[in-house]
Amino acid sequence: MRLGEFTDKEELPFDVVDDTLVYMRNDPMFYRKHYFPAVSKLADCQRSGQDSDPKKYLSPMIEKGCDNYCKKFNLGRSSEEIYTEEDRNNLLQRINSEETENIKKGDYT
């Protein structure tokens, strides 16, 4: 069954940002290959006082996460069609704020 069969609207029947964030953190392969390395690199830069622009480190991982999410759950549309720029920015802000707290606590060492 395709997602489009549930509704005729363009909107998805769930919060795509929340769902994608849960996917990126809980899918073991994505987390190991993309999420952890990106946040770990951001943590290293923050601790060393280097350029720690979160967009530089997290945006490529977020793009990969959006693409993988659409493929894994067979949404029938590309990530460019599903995610708005606002969705991508929300993902960036949420990951950055939540992981910055974890970095301050000593995680990602």
Coordinates of C-alpha atoms in Angstrom, one line a residue:
M1 CA 0.0 0.0 0.0
R2 CA 1.4 3.4 -0.9
L3 CA 1.2 6.5 1.3
G4 CA -0.8 8.3 -1.4
E5 CA -3.6 5.9 -0.9
F6 CA -4.2 7.2 2.6
T7 CA -4.9 10.8 1.6
D8 CA -5.4 12.9 -1.5
K9 CA -3.7 15.8 0.2
E10 CA 0.0 16.7 -0.4
E11 CA 0.5 16.6 3.3
L12 CA 1.7 13.5 5.1
P13 CA -0.5 12.2 7.9
F14 CA 2.3 12.6 10.4
D15 CA 5.1 15.1 11.4
V16 CA 7.8 14.3 8.9
V17 CA 10.5 16.2 10.9
D18 CA 9.8 14.2 14.1
D19 CA 9.6 10.9 12.2
T20 CA 12.8 11.5 10.3
L21 CA 14.6 12.5 13.4
V22 CA 13.5 9.3 15.1
Y23 CA 14.6 7.3 12.1
M24 CA 18.1 8.9 11.9
R25 CA 18.7 8.2 15.6
N26 CA 17.3 4.7 15.7
D27 CA 18.3 3.1 12.4
P28 CA 21.5 1.4 13.4
M29 CA 23.2 1.6 10.0
F30 CA 22.3 5.3 9.4
Y31 CA 23.4 6.2 12.9
R32 CA 26.7 4.4 12.6
K33 CA 27.6 5.6 9.1
H34 CA 26.2 9.1 9.1
Y35 CA 24.7 10.5 12.3
F36 CA 27.4 9.7 14.9
P37 CA 30.3 10.7 12.7
A38 CA 28.7 14.1 11.8
V39 CA 27.9 14.9 15.4
S40 CA 31.3 13.6 16.6
K41 CA 33.1 15.9 14.2
L42 CA 31.0 18.8 15.3
A43 CA 31.9 18.0 18.9
D44 CA 35.6 17.8 18.1
C45 CA 35.5 21.2 16.5
Q46 CA 33.5 22.8 19.3
R47 CA 36.0 21.4 21.9
S48 CA 39.0 22.6 20.0
G49 CA 37.6 26.0 19.3
Q50 CA 37.7 25.6 15.6
D51 CA 35.0 26.5 13.1
S52 CA 32.0 24.8 14.6
D53 CA 29.3 25.9 12.2
P54 CA 26.6 23.2 12.7
K55 CA 25.3 23.6 9.2
K56 CA 28.7 22.7 7.8
Y57 CA 28.8 19.4 9.7
L58 CA 25.1 18.4 10.0
S59 CA 23.6 19.5 6.6
P60 CA 25.2 16.7 4.5
M61 CA 24.0 14.1 7.1
I62 CA 20.5 15.6 7.2
E63 CA 20.3 15.5 3.4
K64 CA 21.4 11.8 3.4
G65 CA 18.9 11.1 6.2
C66 CA 16.0 12.6 4.3
D67 CA 16.9 10.6 1.1
N68 CA 17.3 7.4 3.1
Y69 CA 14.1 7.9 5.0
C70 CA 12.1 8.4 1.7
K71 CA 13.7 5.3 0.2
K72 CA 13.3 3.1 3.3
F73 CA 9.7 3.8 3.9
N74 CA 8.8 4.0 0.1
L75 CA 7.0 7.3 0.3
G76 CA 6.6 7.4 -3.5
R77 CA 8.1 10.8 -3.8
S78 CA 11.7 12.2 -3.6
S79 CA 13.1 13.9 -0.6
E80 CA 13.0 17.2 -2.5
E81 CA 9.2 16.8 -2.8
I82 CA 8.6 15.7 0.8
Y83 CA 10.8 18.1 2.8
T84 CA 10.6 21.9 2.6
E85 CA 13.5 24.1 3.4
E86 CA 11.8 24.8 6.7
D87 CA 11.7 21.1 7.5
R88 CA 15.4 20.8 6.8
N89 CA 16.1 23.8 8.9
N90 CA 14.0 22.4 11.7
L91 CA 15.9 19.2 11.6
L92 CA 19.2 21.1 11.7
Q93 CA 18.1 23.3 14.7
R94 CA 16.7 20.4 16.7
I95 CA 19.7 18.1 16.2
N96 CA 22.1 21.0 16.9
S97 CA 20.4 22.1 20.1
E98 CA 19.9 18.6 21.4
E99 CA 23.3 17.3 20.6
T100 CA 25.1 20.5 21.8
E101 CA 23.7 19.6 25.2
N102 CA 25.0 16.1 24.9
I103 CA 28.4 17.4 23.8
K104 CA 28.5 19.7 26.9
K105 CA 27.8 16.7 29.1
G106 CA 30.8 14.9 27.6
D107 CA 29.2 12.7 25.0
Y108 CA 30.9 12.1 21.7
T109 CA 34.4 12.0 23.1

